[in-house]
Amino acid sequence: MSGPILSKEHDKRWMKFAIALSEKSQGLSSENPNVGCVVVDSDGNLCGSGFTQPGGRPHAEIEALKDAGKKAKGGILYVTLEPCSHYGQTPPCVKAIIHAGIKRVVIAIIDPDKRVNGSGINQLKQAGIEVEVGLMRGEAIKYIPSFLVRNSFLLNDKTSNKTKRPYITVKVAHSLDGFVSKGIGLGGKISNQVSDTFTHDLRSRVDAILISYQTAQIDNPRLNARIDGLEHPTERIILDKNLALDKLSNLVKTSDIHPLTIVTKDKPKDKHWIHDKIVNNQIRLLIMRKNYNLEAIFNALLEQGFGHILVEPGPRLLKSLFSEKLVNEFFEVISKKKLIKGYSIGVSAKAVEFTPPSSFVLVKQFNLGNDIIKFWKV
């Protein structure tokens, strides 16, 4: 029986599926990338699929090949990231692919990890397997920004070492007339319950969620991803220059379950309550000293392994993030309600019609209940 007639559209169809699978473990694969993989048999039919499992293992290729079984022989494997070629905590995926009898491998992105970075492709070719690289690379990149940034694989391939920093997603909710609250120092919800669920999903897909001390003081949030069935701990970061966070705050109370990093300027005084939490590994301090500024803080957080951070800022922090050009993408949650007066996203008591800086492009807009969601990217 002859094999299927291959076409670019045929390849794109299966790579789209692989990319969708990679999204399933976004934010859940620890230090490993969230990868999706699809195996198509020699007749062009789907016979196996998989994605990186929570915690980072098993890898997507192993899951897909296990699902395909003997049907993988003579088939095509589509994967969002170059298969690993080194021995780590698990054997290399390249060996499993060769052993399964795959005849062709289609890869979206070359692995930036120095232990791989093309060697997986070379080993596949040496085994007589046809390899294609780069299909839907731009789409696949969207779902693994943390891994790519952490491995210094620069999304525009030109960024210098001086500007390496986490991939920053920002989310802000405001009323139709541009207010984030009823007044300075006042909390309260702007978005509806459906939009709240959307926010919790966003939180589950990043390495950490970051807020300022002012937001922590006003809202007293837990700042975790509250999704039914999700037990993965949520990393939280607070910018607290003077280490003023209350030990009875929800962030501190939940630090035994959900890790908490406090970014501060100087070492705490000997009698500060935080010492007990540090000794018990409940809270981690990042002391910046004279380098307490956003760019230096983000660089330090990247060194700590935070490659993708969701910032939920108040108006002042948002203004700083935009002015220092530190934002990669921006979610705007707009309630159709008007507050008439309060504290606006424009850092004032006046109503505003808000739009992000001109460098941002509106790439998507949709409704969640009565709320409007706008998604902007640089």
mmCIF file of C-alpha atoms in Angstrom:
data_model
loop_
_atom_site.group_PDB
_atom_site.id
_atom_site.type_symbol
_atom_site.label_atom_id
_atom_site.label_comp_id
_atom_site.label_asym_id
_atom_site.label_seq_id
_atom_site.Cartn_x
_atom_site.Cartn_y
_atom_site.Cartn_z
ATOM 1 C CA MET A 1 0.000 0.000 0.000
ATOM 2 C CA SER A 2 1.404 3.394 -0.948
ATOM 3 C CA GLY A 3 1.775 6.094 1.659
ATOM 4 C CA PRO A 4 -0.329 9.252 1.872
ATOM 5 C CA ILE A 5 0.078 12.147 -0.537
ATOM 6 C CA LEU A 6 1.934 14.745 1.490
ATOM 7 C CA SER A 7 1.233 18.452 1.231
ATOM 8 C CA LYS A 8 2.020 21.597 3.185
ATOM 9 C CA GLU A 9 -1.597 21.798 4.324
ATOM 10 C CA HIS A 10 -1.416 18.187 5.509
ATOM 11 C CA ASP A 11 1.651 19.036 7.593
ATOM 12 C CA LYS A 12 0.096 22.228 8.973
ATOM 13 C CA ARG A 13 -3.023 20.333 10.020
ATOM 14 C CA TRP A 14 -1.039 17.989 12.251
ATOM 15 C CA MET A 15 1.343 20.641 13.540
ATOM 16 C CA LYS A 16 -1.649 22.737 14.618
ATOM 17 C CA PHE A 17 -2.804 19.739 16.610
ATOM 18 C CA ALA A 18 0.653 19.375 18.177
ATOM 19 C CA ILE A 19 0.687 23.072 19.122
ATOM 20 C CA ALA A 20 -2.773 22.753 20.695
ATOM 21 C CA LEU A 21 -1.486 19.799 22.723
ATOM 22 C CA SER A 22 1.517 21.816 23.935
ATOM 23 C CA GLU A 23 -0.888 24.315 25.466
ATOM 24 C CA LYS A 24 -2.263 21.617 27.771
ATOM 25 C CA SER A 25 0.851 21.627 29.948
ATOM 26 C CA GLN A 26 1.684 25.324 29.697
ATOM 27 C CA GLY A 27 2.850 26.447 33.138
ATOM 28 C CA LEU A 28 2.818 22.887 34.503
ATOM 29 C CA SER A 29 6.004 21.363 33.069
ATOM 30 C CA SER A 30 8.444 22.815 35.632
ATOM 31 C CA GLU A 31 11.881 23.590 34.152
ATOM 32 C CA ASN A 32 11.108 21.532 31.036
ATOM 33 C CA PRO A 33 9.329 22.974 27.987
ATOM 34 C CA ASN A 34 5.676 22.245 27.387
ATOM 35 C CA VAL A 35 5.751 20.330 24.107
ATOM 36 C CA GLY A 36 3.052 18.761 21.939
ATOM 37 C CA CYS A 37 3.554 15.760 19.657
ATOM 38 C CA VAL A 38 1.458 13.916 17.073
ATOM 39 C CA VAL A 39 2.190 10.638 15.243
ATOM 40 C CA VAL A 40 0.536 9.893 11.901
ATOM 41 C CA ASP A 41 0.742 6.351 10.505
ATOM 42 C CA SER A 42 1.954 5.320 7.044
ATOM 43 C CA ASP A 43 -1.567 5.780 5.655
ATOM 44 C CA GLY A 44 -1.803 9.368 6.922
ATOM 45 C CA ASN A 45 -4.107 8.614 9.836
ATOM 46 C CA LEU A 46 -3.645 9.783 13.415
ATOM 47 C CA CYS A 47 -2.285 6.964 15.562
ATOM 48 C CA GLY A 48 -0.735 8.707 18.565
ATOM 49 C CA SER A 49 -0.593 12.007 20.431
ATOM 50 C CA GLY A 50 0.871 13.344 23.631
ATOM 51 C CA PHE A 51 2.155 16.357 25.531
ATOM 52 C CA THR A 52 4.724 16.975 28.255
ATOM 53 C CA GLN A 53 3.293 15.678 31.506
ATOM 54 C CA PRO A 54 2.980 17.787 34.681
ATOM 55 C CA GLY A 55 6.375 18.210 36.303
ATOM 56 C CA GLY A 56 8.075 17.883 32.909
ATOM 57 C CA ARG A 57 8.138 14.099 32.456
ATOM 58 C CA PRO A 58 7.455 11.946 30.496
ATOM 59 C CA HIS A 59 8.207 14.029 27.420
ATOM 60 C CA ALA A 60 5.626 14.590 24.695
ATOM 61 C CA GLU A 61 7.356 12.327 22.157
ATOM 62 C CA ILE A 62 7.400 9.394 24.564
ATOM 63 C CA GLU A 63 3.700 9.854 25.324
ATOM 64 C CA ALA A 64 2.799 10.041 21.618
ATOM 65 C CA LEU A 65 4.902 7.018 20.627
ATOM 66 C CA LYS A 66 3.459 4.993 23.487
ATOM 67 C CA ASP A 67 -0.030 5.941 22.300
ATOM 68 C CA ALA A 68 0.814 4.971 18.710
ATOM 69 C CA GLY A 69 2.482 1.653 19.500
ATOM 70 C CA LYS A 70 3.465 -0.434 16.471
ATOM 71 C CA LYS A 71 1.446 1.818 14.148
ATOM 72 C CA ALA A 72 4.224 4.404 14.417
ATOM 73 C CA LYS A 73 6.489 2.382 12.109
ATOM 74 C CA GLY A 74 6.836 4.126 8.750
ATOM 75 C CA GLY A 75 4.865 7.089 10.035
ATOM 76 C CA ILE A 76 5.447 10.813 10.527
ATOM 77 C CA LEU A 77 6.057 12.509 13.858
ATOM 78 C CA TYR A 78 5.099 16.174 14.332
ATOM 79 C CA VAL A 79 6.577 17.929 17.360
ATOM 80 C CA THR A 80 6.651 21.550 18.493
ATOM 81 C CA LEU A 81 10.266 21.443 19.751
ATOM 82 C CA GLU A 82 13.337 19.535 18.591
ATOM 83 C CA PRO A 83 13.468 16.131 20.351
ATOM 84 C CA CYS A 84 16.101 15.873 23.093
ATOM 85 C CA SER A 85 19.289 13.996 22.260
ATOM 86 C CA HIS A 86 20.982 13.836 25.670
ATOM 87 C CA TYR A 87 20.625 11.674 28.743
ATOM 88 C CA GLY A 88 19.052 13.555 31.627
ATOM 89 C CA GLN A 89 16.598 12.084 34.087
ATOM 90 C CA THR A 90 15.157 10.187 31.116
ATOM 91 C CA PRO A 91 16.732 8.633 27.975
ATOM 92 C CA PRO A 92 16.794 10.825 24.854
ATOM 93 C CA CYS A 93 13.597 11.065 22.822
ATOM 94 C CA VAL A 94 15.634 10.811 19.597
ATOM 95 C CA LYS A 95 16.492 7.184 20.391
ATOM 96 C CA ALA A 96 12.828 6.353 21.002
ATOM 97 C CA ILE A 97 11.864 7.926 17.663
ATOM 98 C CA ILE A 98 14.529 5.961 15.781
ATOM 99 C CA HIS A 99 13.590 2.731 17.562
ATOM 100 C CA ALA A 100 9.902 3.241 16.683
ATOM 101 C CA GLY A 101 10.706 3.251 12.950
ATOM 102 C CA ILE A 102 9.469 6.787 12.234
ATOM 103 C CA LYS A 103 10.405 7.751 8.658
ATOM 104 C CA ARG A 104 9.890 11.532 8.846
ATOM 105 C CA VAL A 105 9.985 14.131 11.627
ATOM 106 C CA VAL A 106 8.524 17.647 11.326
ATOM 107 C CA ILE A 107 9.784 20.113 13.954
ATOM 108 C CA ALA A 108 8.525 23.646 14.661
ATOM 109 C CA ILE A 109 11.433 25.020 16.762
ATOM 110 C CA ILE A 110 15.098 24.095 17.193
ATOM 111 C CA ASP A 111 15.804 23.445 20.886
ATOM 112 C CA PRO A 112 17.890 26.339 22.324
ATOM 113 C CA ASP A 113 19.190 24.129 25.160
ATOM 114 C CA LYS A 114 22.961 23.829 24.650
ATOM 115 C CA ARG A 115 22.712 20.079 25.278
ATOM 116 C CA VAL A 116 20.516 19.735 22.183
ATOM 117 C CA ASN A 117 20.502 22.740 19.825
ATOM 118 C CA GLY A 118 20.563 20.831 16.534
ATOM 119 C CA SER A 119 22.146 17.594 17.722
ATOM 120 C CA GLY A 120 18.737 15.926 17.901
ATOM 121 C CA ILE A 121 18.112 16.840 14.269
ATOM 122 C CA ASN A 122 21.547 15.566 13.242
ATOM 123 C CA GLN A 123 21.046 12.223 14.976
ATOM 124 C CA LEU A 124 17.685 11.742 13.277
ATOM 125 C CA LYS A 125 19.210 12.493 9.864
ATOM 126 C CA GLN A 126 22.128 10.151 10.529
ATOM 127 C CA ALA A 127 19.570 7.404 11.193
ATOM 128 C CA GLY A 128 18.106 7.987 7.727
ATOM 129 C CA ILE A 129 15.039 9.875 8.915
ATOM 130 C CA GLU A 130 13.782 12.783 6.833
ATOM 131 C CA VAL A 131 13.620 15.957 8.946
ATOM 132 C CA GLU A 132 11.878 19.273 8.303
ATOM 133 C CA VAL A 133 12.421 22.237 10.639
ATOM 134 C CA GLY A 134 10.571 25.522 11.070
ATOM 135 C CA LEU A 135 6.973 24.645 10.206
ATOM 136 C CA MET A 136 4.660 27.056 12.101
ATOM 137 C CA ARG A 137 7.568 28.201 14.254
ATOM 138 C CA GLY A 138 5.885 31.530 15.037
ATOM 139 C CA GLU A 139 2.742 29.824 16.314
ATOM 140 C CA ALA A 140 4.651 27.290 18.408
ATOM 141 C CA ILE A 141 6.802 29.985 20.047
ATOM 142 C CA LYS A 142 3.716 31.640 21.542
ATOM 143 C CA TYR A 143 3.171 28.755 23.931
ATOM 144 C CA ILE A 144 6.690 28.277 25.324
ATOM 145 C CA PRO A 145 8.025 31.795 25.993
ATOM 146 C CA SER A 146 9.333 30.852 29.444
ATOM 147 C CA PHE A 147 11.535 28.011 28.186
ATOM 148 C CA LEU A 148 12.837 30.029 25.256
ATOM 149 C CA VAL A 149 13.703 33.035 27.396
ATOM 150 C CA ARG A 150 15.296 30.916 30.129
ATOM 151 C CA ASN A 151 17.529 29.297 27.537
ATOM 152 C CA SER A 152 18.531 32.648 26.068
ATOM 153 C CA PHE A 153 16.763 31.807 22.825
ATOM 154 C CA LEU A 154 15.777 35.334 21.899
ATOM 155 C CA LEU A 155 12.434 35.693 20.212
ATOM 156 C CA ASN A 156 13.730 38.217 17.692
ATOM 157 C CA ASP A 157 17.152 36.508 17.496
ATOM 158 C CA LYS A 158 18.864 39.903 17.939
ATOM 159 C CA THR A 159 18.385 40.875 21.587
ATOM 160 C CA SER A 160 21.645 41.562 23.417
ATOM 161 C CA ASN A 161 22.656 40.042 26.735
ATOM 162 C CA LYS A 162 21.934 43.360 28.450
ATOM 163 C CA THR A 163 18.225 43.172 27.693
ATOM 164 C CA LYS A 164 17.539 39.568 28.638
ATOM 165 C CA ARG A 165 14.514 39.467 30.911
ATOM 166 C CA PRO A 166 11.395 37.404 31.499
ATOM 167 C CA TYR A 167 8.539 37.396 29.036
ATOM 168 C CA ILE A 168 6.075 39.794 30.670
ATOM 169 C CA THR A 169 2.307 39.445 30.348
ATOM 170 C CA VAL A 170 0.207 42.175 31.970
ATOM 171 C CA LYS A 171 -3.455 41.984 32.947
ATOM 172 C CA VAL A 172 -5.535 44.951 34.069
ATOM 173 C CA ALA A 173 -9.278 45.258 34.685
ATOM 174 C CA HIS A 174 -11.110 48.604 34.503
ATOM 175 C CA SER A 175 -14.566 50.059 34.052
ATOM 176 C CA LEU A 176 -15.843 51.383 30.735
ATOM 177 C CA ASP A 177 -14.842 54.886 31.817
ATOM 178 C CA GLY A 178 -11.332 53.807 32.802
ATOM 179 C CA PHE A 179 -11.505 53.381 36.585
ATOM 180 C CA VAL A 180 -9.761 50.472 38.336
ATOM 181 C CA SER A 181 -11.451 51.131 41.697
ATOM 182 C CA LYS A 182 -13.872 53.465 43.466
ATOM 183 C CA GLY A 183 -10.988 55.484 44.856
ATOM 184 C CA ILE A 184 -7.295 55.522 45.824
ATOM 185 C CA GLY A 185 -6.637 52.836 48.413
ATOM 186 C CA LEU A 186 -9.946 51.092 47.754
ATOM 187 C CA GLY A 187 -10.198 47.544 46.426
ATOM 188 C CA GLY A 188 -13.143 45.708 44.953
ATOM 189 C CA LYS A 189 -13.839 43.700 41.818
ATOM 190 C CA ILE A 190 -14.283 45.296 38.423
ATOM 191 C CA SER A 191 -14.587 42.169 36.244
ATOM 192 C CA ASN A 192 -17.308 39.527 36.307
ATOM 193 C CA GLN A 193 -17.037 35.911 37.429
ATOM 194 C CA VAL A 194 -16.364 34.593 33.920
ATOM 195 C CA SER A 195 -13.482 37.023 33.482
ATOM 196 C CA ASP A 196 -12.164 35.986 36.893
ATOM 197 C CA THR A 197 -12.002 32.398 35.624
ATOM 198 C CA PHE A 198 -10.094 33.660 32.581
ATOM 199 C CA THR A 199 -7.596 35.363 34.923
ATOM 200 C CA HIS A 200 -7.103 32.177 36.948
ATOM 201 C CA ASP A 201 -6.404 30.315 33.700
ATOM 202 C CA LEU A 202 -3.793 32.934 32.783
ATOM 203 C CA ARG A 203 -2.188 32.479 36.206
ATOM 204 C CA SER A 204 -1.931 28.736 35.682
ATOM 205 C CA ARG A 205 0.079 29.178 32.463
ATOM 206 C CA VAL A 206 2.988 31.288 33.756
ATOM 207 C CA ASP A 207 5.973 30.772 36.047
ATOM 208 C CA ALA A 208 4.778 33.361 38.549
ATOM 209 C CA ILE A 209 2.284 36.158 39.236
ATOM 210 C CA LEU A 210 3.661 39.523 40.338
ATOM 211 C CA ILE A 211 2.020 42.443 42.140
ATOM 212 C CA SER A 212 3.165 45.507 44.064
ATOM 213 C CA TYR A 213 3.004 45.925 47.840
ATOM 214 C CA GLN A 214 0.267 48.529 47.364
ATOM 215 C CA THR A 215 -1.975 46.009 45.568
ATOM 216 C CA ALA A 216 -1.261 43.393 48.239
ATOM 217 C CA GLN A 217 -2.167 45.861 50.985
ATOM 218 C CA ILE A 218 -5.406 47.009 49.358
ATOM 219 C CA ASP A 219 -6.776 43.735 47.956
ATOM 220 C CA ASN A 220 -5.163 41.185 50.329
ATOM 221 C CA PRO A 221 -5.202 38.565 47.525
ATOM 222 C CA ARG A 222 -4.178 34.932 47.595
ATOM 223 C CA LEU A 223 -2.991 35.404 44.013
ATOM 224 C CA ASN A 224 -3.170 31.699 43.141
ATOM 225 C CA ALA A 225 -4.782 29.895 40.210
ATOM 226 C CA ARG A 226 -8.085 28.634 41.561
ATOM 227 C CA ILE A 227 -9.212 26.118 38.956
ATOM 228 C CA ASP A 228 -11.163 22.953 39.775
ATOM 229 C CA GLY A 229 -8.864 19.951 39.545
ATOM 230 C CA LEU A 230 -5.658 22.018 39.431
ATOM 231 C CA GLU A 231 -3.453 21.297 42.438
ATOM 232 C CA HIS A 232 -0.250 22.735 41.008
ATOM 233 C CA PRO A 233 1.267 25.315 43.414
ATOM 234 C CA THR A 234 1.240 28.896 42.159
ATOM 235 C CA GLU A 235 4.419 30.964 42.454
ATOM 236 C CA ARG A 236 3.717 34.513 43.686
ATOM 237 C CA ILE A 237 6.051 37.531 43.654
ATOM 238 C CA ILE A 238 5.523 40.821 45.507
ATOM 239 C CA LEU A 239 7.506 44.010 45.008
ATOM 240 C CA ASP A 240 7.881 45.200 48.601
ATOM 241 C CA LYS A 241 10.698 47.736 48.789
ATOM 242 C CA ASN A 242 10.456 48.330 52.558
ATOM 243 C CA LEU A 243 9.415 44.791 53.543
ATOM 244 C CA ALA A 244 6.116 46.064 54.931
ATOM 245 C CA LEU A 245 3.902 43.084 54.033
ATOM 246 C CA ASP A 246 1.691 42.043 56.951
ATOM 247 C CA LYS A 247 2.479 38.588 58.351
ATOM 248 C CA LEU A 248 -1.301 37.985 58.583
ATOM 249 C CA SER A 249 -1.871 38.701 54.883
ATOM 250 C CA ASN A 250 -3.306 35.983 52.665
ATOM 251 C CA LEU A 251 -0.049 35.844 50.690
ATOM 252 C CA VAL A 252 1.892 34.931 53.823
ATOM 253 C CA LYS A 253 -0.810 32.632 55.209
ATOM 254 C CA THR A 254 -0.761 30.542 52.006
ATOM 255 C CA SER A 255 3.041 30.511 51.578
ATOM 256 C CA ASP A 256 3.260 26.952 52.938
ATOM 257 C CA ILE A 257 1.323 25.781 49.853
ATOM 258 C CA HIS A 258 2.000 28.428 47.218
ATOM 259 C CA PRO A 259 5.622 29.693 47.058
ATOM 260 C CA LEU A 260 6.141 33.386 47.766
ATOM 261 C CA THR A 261 9.090 35.514 46.672
ATOM 262 C CA ILE A 262 9.402 38.990 48.166
ATOM 263 C CA VAL A 263 11.556 41.468 46.269
ATOM 264 C CA THR A 264 12.905 44.069 48.664
ATOM 265 C CA LYS A 265 15.669 46.657 48.868
ATOM 266 C CA ASP A 266 17.586 45.767 52.034
ATOM 267 C CA LYS A 267 18.023 42.884 54.465
ATOM 268 C CA PRO A 268 15.290 42.595 57.105
ATOM 269 C CA LYS A 269 16.023 43.678 60.653
ATOM 270 C CA ASP A 270 16.939 40.907 63.104
ATOM 271 C CA LYS A 271 13.537 40.913 64.811
ATOM 272 C CA HIS A 272 11.459 40.992 61.621
ATOM 273 C CA TRP A 273 8.754 38.298 61.496
ATOM 274 C CA ILE A 274 9.945 37.103 58.091
ATOM 275 C CA HIS A 275 13.001 35.274 59.478
ATOM 276 C CA ASP A 276 10.864 32.368 60.738
ATOM 277 C CA LYS A 277 9.279 31.977 57.313
ATOM 278 C CA ILE A 278 12.664 32.002 55.577
ATOM 279 C CA VAL A 279 14.062 29.364 57.945
ATOM 280 C CA ASN A 280 11.059 27.135 57.167
ATOM 281 C CA ASN A 281 11.501 27.709 53.396
ATOM 282 C CA GLN A 282 8.050 29.263 53.092
ATOM 283 C CA ILE A 283 9.240 32.611 51.753
ATOM 284 C CA ARG A 284 12.201 33.505 49.560
ATOM 285 C CA LEU A 285 13.757 36.982 49.700
ATOM 286 C CA LEU A 286 15.325 38.686 46.701
ATOM 287 C CA ILE A 287 17.364 41.601 48.057
ATOM 288 C CA MET A 288 18.195 44.198 45.407
ATOM 289 C CA ARG A 289 19.995 46.879 47.503
ATOM 290 C CA LYS A 290 20.791 49.890 45.284
ATOM 291 C CA ASN A 291 19.527 48.023 42.207
ATOM 292 C CA TYR A 292 15.889 48.242 43.242
ATOM 293 C CA ASN A 293 14.458 49.156 39.835
ATOM 294 C CA LEU A 294 12.164 47.244 37.503
ATOM 295 C CA GLU A 295 14.694 46.253 34.853
ATOM 296 C CA ALA A 296 17.214 44.982 37.417
ATOM 297 C CA ILE A 297 14.458 43.188 39.318
ATOM 298 C CA PHE A 298 13.242 41.394 36.193
ATOM 299 C CA ASN A 299 16.800 40.407 35.259
ATOM 300 C CA ALA A 300 17.272 38.973 38.755
ATOM 301 C CA LEU A 301 13.962 37.103 38.561
ATOM 302 C CA LEU A 302 15.027 35.541 35.250
ATOM 303 C CA GLU A 303 18.217 34.322 36.942
ATOM 304 C CA GLN A 304 15.974 32.752 39.591
ATOM 305 C CA GLY A 305 14.203 30.757 36.857
ATOM 306 C CA PHE A 306 11.136 32.921 36.262
ATOM 307 C CA GLY A 307 10.933 33.046 32.466
ATOM 308 C CA HIS A 308 7.288 34.069 32.065
ATOM 309 C CA ILE A 309 5.668 36.398 34.587
ATOM 310 C CA LEU A 310 2.083 37.617 34.737
ATOM 311 C CA VAL A 311 1.950 41.100 36.266
ATOM 312 C CA GLU A 312 -1.360 42.289 37.727
ATOM 313 C CA PRO A 313 -0.414 45.916 38.381
ATOM 314 C CA GLY A 314 -2.042 48.957 39.853
ATOM 315 C CA PRO A 315 -2.035 52.112 37.701
ATOM 316 C CA ARG A 316 1.371 53.370 38.909
ATOM 317 C CA LEU A 317 3.174 50.097 38.287
ATOM 318 C CA LEU A 318 1.429 49.775 34.917
ATOM 319 C CA LYS A 319 2.619 53.246 33.939
ATOM 320 C CA SER A 320 6.209 52.325 34.863
ATOM 321 C CA LEU A 321 6.059 49.024 32.963
ATOM 322 C CA PHE A 322 4.894 50.776 29.817
ATOM 323 C CA SER A 323 7.285 53.736 30.091
ATOM 324 C CA GLU A 324 10.270 51.392 30.565
ATOM 325 C CA LYS A 325 9.081 49.177 27.671
ATOM 326 C CA LEU A 326 9.063 46.000 29.759
ATOM 327 C CA VAL A 327 5.747 44.535 28.540
ATOM 328 C CA ASN A 328 5.483 41.836 25.844
ATOM 329 C CA GLU A 329 1.715 41.381 25.847
ATOM 330 C CA PHE A 330 -1.231 43.000 27.576
ATOM 331 C CA PHE A 331 -4.710 41.759 28.503
ATOM 332 C CA GLU A 332 -7.294 44.452 29.106
ATOM 333 C CA VAL A 333 -10.487 43.355 30.892
ATOM 334 C CA ILE A 334 -13.152 46.026 30.435
ATOM 335 C CA SER A 335 -16.390 46.027 32.401
ATOM 336 C CA LYS A 336 -19.285 47.674 30.560
ATOM 337 C CA LYS A 337 -20.257 49.355 33.822
ATOM 338 C CA LYS A 338 -19.312 52.996 34.476
ATOM 339 C CA LEU A 339 -18.044 54.068 37.902
ATOM 340 C CA ILE A 340 -18.257 57.811 37.105
ATOM 341 C CA LYS A 341 -15.619 58.564 39.751
ATOM 342 C CA GLY A 342 -12.750 56.741 41.450
ATOM 343 C CA TYR A 343 -9.082 55.947 40.750
ATOM 344 C CA SER A 344 -8.383 55.624 37.054
ATOM 345 C CA ILE A 345 -5.976 53.572 35.014
ATOM 346 C CA GLY A 346 -4.469 56.919 34.041
ATOM 347 C CA VAL A 347 -3.219 57.464 37.642
ATOM 348 C CA SER A 348 -5.799 60.161 38.374
ATOM 349 C CA ALA A 349 -9.341 60.734 39.605
ATOM 350 C CA LYS A 350 -10.513 61.525 36.067
ATOM 351 C CA ALA A 351 -12.290 59.191 33.650
ATOM 352 C CA VAL A 352 -10.078 58.091 30.766
ATOM 353 C CA GLU A 353 -10.345 56.315 27.447
ATOM 354 C CA PHE A 354 -7.404 53.971 27.838
ATOM 355 C CA THR A 355 -5.210 52.448 25.152
ATOM 356 C CA PRO A 356 -1.686 51.060 25.612
ATOM 357 C CA PRO A 357 1.310 52.751 23.918
ATOM 358 C CA SER A 358 1.357 52.940 20.129
ATOM 359 C CA SER A 359 3.909 50.121 19.926
ATOM 360 C CA PHE A 360 1.110 47.697 20.867
ATOM 361 C CA VAL A 361 -1.230 46.152 18.318
ATOM 362 C CA LEU A 362 -4.698 44.834 19.151
ATOM 363 C CA VAL A 363 -4.555 41.218 17.974
ATOM 364 C CA LYS A 364 -7.712 39.820 19.521
ATOM 365 C CA GLN A 365 -10.957 40.993 21.112
ATOM 366 C CA PHE A 366 -13.821 38.952 22.553
ATOM 367 C CA ASN A 367 -16.542 39.046 25.192
ATOM 368 C CA LEU A 368 -16.763 37.069 28.435
ATOM 369 C CA GLY A 369 -20.257 37.617 29.760
ATOM 370 C CA ASN A 370 -20.683 41.389 29.783
ATOM 371 C CA ASP A 371 -16.939 42.042 29.926
ATOM 372 C CA ILE A 372 -14.771 42.895 26.931
ATOM 373 C CA ILE A 373 -11.322 41.279 26.663
ATOM 374 C CA LYS A 374 -8.708 43.001 24.526
ATOM 375 C CA PHE A 375 -5.384 41.298 23.847
ATOM 376 C CA TRP A 376 -2.516 43.564 22.804
ATOM 377 C CA LYS A 377 1.007 42.588 21.706
ATOM 378 C CA VAL A 378 4.150 44.528 20.855
#
